[in-house]
């Protein structure tokens, strides 16, 4: 099953304690679709400006990403500037320039409208809803968001969430969205807003999934060197949704496996700036790290 994904395509400028990158390829849709492309085909919806190089589009196409839903508009591509301190779990946004996203009116190509798996990547929640409304009968709708929209577009976000099955969100943001300091209680509150499943990302500490009947927790892969956390959330979502749609069965067991594939993709992504690591990655390395994850969390019960 292919996935329909919408999100940002961006030029990112990033500073971490280990280095700097200026105007490199980024964006929620870019990270998501690259990670998901290891598992399935992706139909992308996004907008770029006149300054966006063709080589980045070619790269995604070579990875099996369908770009029929990409619009090239007059103006500049979305830009994001962020920094991280030694605590790499939280990005500080220094600048957000919506540019061509400010008046983007997404129109889905006809061949996208039958999508069963939909990922609403981090962009204006009003645009997320506009895309979703054009899908005829989706089976699984997943969504990501961030503090920028929780603060700036809360009402639109609450409206979009009514139609979402799975919300992927980081820990600080779930607290902010629910207005509740306890993570478990915050997750329960958000489940009442629409999404029956919540995946709370905790950076280097892993992820916790709240389904209607269970809670599942996975650690993050213990890496010796984390270079740049940008895109970890989106590559997590790409592995998660990519795997789920490839098995086309959102059972509890498949969702747990999907959490591990998400963690695997995020762990590779943070090893280099931009999409550097995913460009060199192959599926056997993905499977190998999945097996290592299994060993990491395996333990025997006692009577
Ligand atoms: P994450 O996976 O959460 O680290 O997301 C990183 C990506 O999100 C970066 O490549 C940014 O270009 C993109 N981004 C940051 N802020 C926004 C925003 N307000 N809307 C859409 N995309 C954003």
Coordinates of C-alpha atoms and ligand atoms in Angstrom, one line a residue:
X1 CA 0.0 0.0 0.0
X2 CA 1.4 3.4 -0.9
X3 CA 1.2 6.4 1.4
X4 CA -0.1 9.9 0.7
X5 CA 2.1 12.4 2.6
X6 CA 1.9 16.1 2.9
X7 CA 4.5 18.3 4.7
X8 CA 7.2 20.9 4.3
X9 CA 10.1 20.8 1.9
X10 CA 12.7 23.1 3.2
X11 CA 16.1 24.7 3.4
X12 CA 17.3 24.2 6.9
X13 CA 20.1 26.1 8.7
X14 CA 21.2 24.2 11.8
X15 CA 23.7 24.6 14.6
X16 CA 24.5 21.8 17.0
X17 CA 27.4 21.6 19.5
X18 CA 29.2 19.5 16.8
X19 CA 28.9 21.7 13.7
X20 CA 26.9 23.9 11.5
X21 CA 25.0 23.4 8.3
X22 CA 23.6 26.2 6.1
X23 CA 20.6 26.0 3.8
X24 CA 20.7 22.2 3.6
X25 CA 17.8 20.0 2.3
X26 CA 15.2 19.5 5.0
X27 CA 11.5 19.6 5.7
X28 CA 9.0 17.3 7.3
X29 CA 7.9 15.8 4.0
X30 CA 11.4 15.3 2.8
X31 CA 12.5 13.4 5.8
X32 CA 9.3 11.4 6.0
X33 CA 9.1 10.3 2.5
X34 CA 12.8 9.3 2.3
X35 CA 12.4 7.1 5.4
X36 CA 9.1 5.7 4.3
X37 CA 10.5 4.9 0.8
X38 CA 12.5 2.0 2.4
X39 CA 9.2 0.3 2.9
X40 CA 6.7 1.5 0.4
X41 CA 5.9 4.0 -2.4
X42 CA 5.0 7.5 -1.3
X43 CA 2.8 10.1 -3.1
X44 CA 4.0 13.4 -2.0
X45 CA 2.1 16.7 -1.7
X46 CA 4.2 19.8 -1.1
X47 CA 5.2 23.2 -2.5
X48 CA 8.7 24.6 -3.3
X49 CA 9.8 27.9 -4.7
X50 CA 11.8 28.9 -7.8
X51 CA 15.0 28.5 -5.8
X52 CA 14.6 24.7 -5.1
X53 CA 17.2 22.7 -7.1
X54 CA 16.0 19.9 -9.4
X55 CA 18.6 17.5 -7.9
X56 CA 16.6 17.3 -4.7
X57 CA 13.5 16.4 -6.6
X58 CA 15.4 13.8 -8.6
X59 CA 16.8 12.3 -5.4
X60 CA 13.3 11.7 -4.0
X61 CA 12.0 10.4 -7.3
X62 CA 14.9 7.9 -7.4
X63 CA 13.8 6.7 -4.0
X64 CA 10.3 5.9 -5.4
X65 CA 8.6 9.0 -4.3
X66 CA 5.9 10.2 -6.7
X67 CA 6.1 13.9 -7.1
X68 CA 3.0 14.5 -9.2
X69 CA 1.6 16.4 -6.2
X70 CA 4.6 18.8 -5.9
X71 CA 3.8 22.4 -6.8
X72 CA 6.6 24.9 -7.8
X73 CA 5.4 28.4 -7.0
X74 CA 6.7 31.8 -7.6
X75 CA 8.8 32.9 -4.6
X76 CA 11.1 31.3 -2.1
X77 CA 11.1 27.8 -0.6
X78 CA 10.2 27.4 3.1
X79 CA 13.1 28.0 5.5
X80 CA 13.8 26.9 9.0
X81 CA 16.7 27.9 11.3
X82 CA 17.2 26.0 14.5
X83 CA 19.8 25.2 17.1
X84 CA 20.5 22.5 19.7
X85 CA 22.5 22.7 22.9
X86 CA 24.2 19.7 24.4
X87 CA 20.7 18.4 25.3
X88 CA 19.9 17.4 21.8
X89 CA 16.3 16.5 22.6
X90 CA 14.8 19.8 22.0
X91 CA 15.4 22.2 19.1
X92 CA 15.2 25.9 19.6
X93 CA 13.6 27.6 16.6
X94 CA 15.5 30.7 15.6
X95 CA 13.6 31.5 12.5
X96 CA 10.7 30.2 10.4
X97 CA 10.0 31.6 7.0
X98 CA 6.8 30.1 5.5
X99 CA 7.5 31.7 2.1
X100 CA 5.6 29.7 -0.6
X101 CA 3.7 27.8 2.1
X102 CA 2.0 31.0 3.2
X103 CA -0.5 30.8 0.4
X104 CA -0.3 27.2 -0.7
X105 CA -3.6 25.8 -1.7
X106 CA -3.0 22.0 -2.1
X107 CA -4.9 20.3 -4.9
X108 CA -4.5 16.5 -4.9
X109 CA -3.9 14.8 -8.3
X110 CA -6.7 12.5 -9.1
X111 CA -4.5 9.4 -8.6
X112 CA -3.8 10.4 -5.0
X113 CA -7.4 10.6 -3.8
X114 CA -7.9 6.9 -3.2
X115 CA -5.1 6.8 -0.6
X116 CA -5.6 4.4 2.3
X117 CA -2.6 5.5 4.4
X118 CA -2.3 9.3 4.9
X119 CA 0.5 11.1 6.7
X120 CA -0.2 14.8 7.6
X121 CA 3.3 16.0 8.2
X122 CA 4.2 19.0 10.2
X123 CA 2.7 22.1 8.4
X124 CA -0.2 24.5 9.0
X125 CA -3.0 22.3 10.4
X126 CA -5.5 24.1 8.1
X127 CA -3.5 22.8 5.1
X128 CA -3.3 19.3 6.7
X129 CA -7.2 19.3 6.8
X130 CA -7.5 20.6 3.3
X131 CA -5.4 17.7 2.0
X132 CA -7.3 15.2 4.1
X133 CA -10.7 16.4 2.9
X134 CA -9.7 15.5 -0.7
X135 CA -9.0 11.9 0.2
X136 CA -12.0 9.7 -0.5
X137 CA -11.9 7.0 2.2
X138 CA -8.7 6.8 4.2
X139 CA -8.0 3.8 6.4
X140 CA -5.3 5.2 8.6
X141 CA -4.6 8.9 9.1
X142 CA -1.5 9.8 11.0
X143 CA -0.4 13.4 11.9
X144 CA 2.5 15.2 13.3
X145 CA 2.7 18.8 14.6
X146 CA 4.9 21.1 16.7
X147 CA 4.8 23.9 19.2
X148 CA 4.8 26.5 16.4
X149 CA 1.3 25.4 15.4
X150 CA 0.0 24.4 18.9
X151 CA 0.7 28.0 19.9
X152 CA -0.1 29.8 16.6
X153 CA -3.0 27.7 15.1
X154 CA -4.6 25.9 18.0
X155 CA -8.2 26.0 16.8
X156 CA -7.3 24.8 13.4
X157 CA -5.2 22.0 14.9
X158 CA -8.0 20.9 17.2
X159 CA -10.3 20.7 14.1
X160 CA -7.8 18.6 12.2
X161 CA -7.2 16.3 15.1
X162 CA -10.9 15.2 15.0
X163 CA -10.1 13.3 11.8
X164 CA -6.8 11.8 12.9
X165 CA -6.2 8.2 14.1
X166 CA -2.6 8.4 15.1
X167 CA -0.9 11.5 16.4
X168 CA 2.9 11.5 16.6
X169 CA 4.1 14.2 18.9
X170 CA 7.0 14.9 21.2
X171 CA 6.8 14.9 24.9
X172 CA 6.9 18.6 25.5
X173 CA 4.3 19.2 22.8
X174 CA 1.8 16.7 24.2
X175 CA 2.0 18.4 27.5
X176 CA 1.5 21.8 25.8
X177 CA -1.4 20.6 23.7
X178 CA -3.2 19.0 26.6
X179 CA -2.2 21.8 29.0
X180 CA -1.3 19.0 31.5
X181 CA 2.2 18.4 33.0
X182 CA 1.8 14.6 33.5
X183 CA 2.6 12.8 30.2
X184 CA 0.2 9.9 30.8
X185 CA -2.7 12.2 31.7
X186 CA -1.8 14.5 28.8
X187 CA -1.9 11.5 26.4
X188 CA -5.3 10.5 27.7
X189 CA -6.6 14.0 27.2
X190 CA -5.3 14.2 23.6
X191 CA -7.0 10.8 22.9
X192 CA -10.3 12.5 23.6
X193 CA -9.5 15.2 21.0
X194 CA -9.7 12.6 18.1
X195 CA -6.6 10.4 17.7
X196 CA -7.2 7.0 19.4
X197 CA -3.5 6.3 19.2
X198 CA -0.7 8.6 20.4
X199 CA 3.0 8.1 19.8
X200 CA 4.9 10.3 22.2
X201 CA 8.5 10.8 21.1
X202 CA 11.1 11.3 23.9
X203 CA 14.2 12.0 21.9
X204 CA 17.2 9.9 23.1
X205 CA 14.9 8.2 25.6
X206 CA 12.7 6.5 23.0
X207 CA 9.0 6.5 22.4
X208 CA 5.8 5.6 24.2
X209 CA 2.7 4.5 22.3
X210 CA -0.8 4.8 23.9
X211 CA -3.5 2.8 22.1
X212 CA -7.0 2.5 23.4
X213 CA -6.1 -0.8 25.2
X214 CA -2.4 -0.7 25.9
X215 CA 0.8 1.2 26.4
X216 CA 4.0 0.2 24.7
X217 CA 7.4 1.7 25.2
X218 CA 10.6 1.4 23.2
X219 CA 14.0 2.8 24.0
X220 CA 15.9 4.8 21.5
X221 CA 18.9 2.9 19.9
X222 CA 21.9 3.6 22.1
X223 CA 24.2 5.6 19.7
X224 CA 27.7 6.7 20.6
X225 CA 27.5 9.7 18.4
X226 CA 24.4 11.8 17.7
X227 CA 25.3 14.5 15.3
X228 CA 22.1 16.3 14.3
X229 CA 18.6 15.4 15.6
X230 CA 16.8 17.4 12.9
X231 CA 14.3 15.2 11.1
X232 CA 14.4 12.5 13.8
X233 CA 10.6 12.9 14.3
X234 CA 9.8 12.8 10.6
X235 CA 12.1 9.9 9.8
X236 CA 10.5 8.1 12.8
X237 CA 7.1 8.7 11.3
X238 CA 8.4 7.5 7.9
X239 CA 9.6 4.2 9.3
X240 CA 6.4 3.8 11.4
X241 CA 3.9 4.6 8.6
X242 CA 6.1 3.0 5.9
X243 CA 6.1 -0.3 7.7
X244 CA 2.4 -0.1 8.7
X245 CA 1.3 0.5 5.2
X246 CA 3.6 -2.2 3.8
X247 CA 1.8 -4.9 6.0
X248 CA -1.5 -3.1 5.5
X249 CA -2.8 -4.3 8.9
X250 CA -2.8 -1.8 11.8
X251 CA -3.0 -4.6 14.4
X252 CA -1.5 -4.0 17.9
X253 CA 1.4 -6.3 17.0
X254 CA 2.1 -4.5 13.7
X255 CA 1.9 -1.1 15.5
X256 CA 4.6 -2.3 17.9
X257 CA 6.8 -3.5 15.1
X258 CA 6.2 -0.1 13.4
X259 CA 7.4 1.7 16.5
X260 CA 10.7 -0.2 16.2
X261 CA 11.1 0.5 12.5
X262 CA 10.4 4.2 13.3
X263 CA 13.1 4.1 16.0
X264 CA 15.5 2.5 13.6
X265 CA 15.0 5.1 10.9
X266 CA 15.3 8.0 13.4
X267 CA 18.5 6.5 14.8
X268 CA 20.2 6.4 11.4
X269 CA 19.0 9.9 10.5
X270 CA 20.6 11.6 13.5
X271 CA 24.1 10.2 12.6
X272 CA 24.7 13.0 10.0
X273 CA 23.4 16.4 9.0
X274 CA 20.4 16.7 6.7
X275 CA 19.6 13.5 4.8
X276 CA 23.3 12.5 4.7
X277 CA 22.9 9.2 6.5
X278 CA 19.7 8.0 4.8
X279 CA 21.2 8.7 1.4
X280 CA 23.8 5.9 2.0
X281 CA 21.5 3.5 3.9
X282 CA 20.3 0.2 2.5
X283 CA 17.5 -2.0 3.7
X284 CA 19.8 -4.7 5.0
X285 CA 21.2 -2.2 7.5
X286 CA 17.7 -1.3 8.5
X287 CA 16.8 -4.9 9.1
X288 CA 20.1 -5.5 11.0
X289 CA 19.4 -2.6 13.4
X290 CA 15.8 -3.9 13.8
X291 CA 17.3 -7.2 15.1
X292 CA 19.6 -5.3 17.4
X293 CA 16.6 -3.5 18.8
X294 CA 15.0 -6.9 19.6
X295 CA 18.1 -8.0 21.5
X296 CA 18.1 -4.7 23.3
X297 CA 14.7 -5.1 24.8
X298 CA 14.5 -8.9 25.2
X299 CA 14.1 -10.3 28.6
X300 CA 12.7 -13.5 30.2
X301 CA 9.7 -13.5 32.4
X302 CA 9.9 -15.0 35.9
X303 CA 7.2 -17.4 37.4
Ligands
LIG1 P1 11.8 17.1 13.2 O1 11.6 15.8 12.6 O2 10.7 17.4 14.2 O3 13.2 17.3 13.7 O4 11.5 18.2 12.1 C1 12.5 18.8 11.4 C2 12.0 19.5 10.1 O5 10.8 20.2 10.3 C3 13.0 20.5 9.6 O6 13.6 19.9 8.4 C4 12.2 21.7 9.3 O7 12.4 22.2 8.0 C5 10.8 21.4 9.5 N1 10.0 22.4 10.2 C6 10.4 23.2 11.3 N2 9.4 24.0 11.6 C7 8.4 23.8 10.8 C8 7.1 24.4 10.6 N3 6.7 25.4 11.4 N4 6.3 23.9 9.6 C9 6.7 22.9 8.8 N5 7.9 22.3 8.9 C10 8.8 22.8 9.9

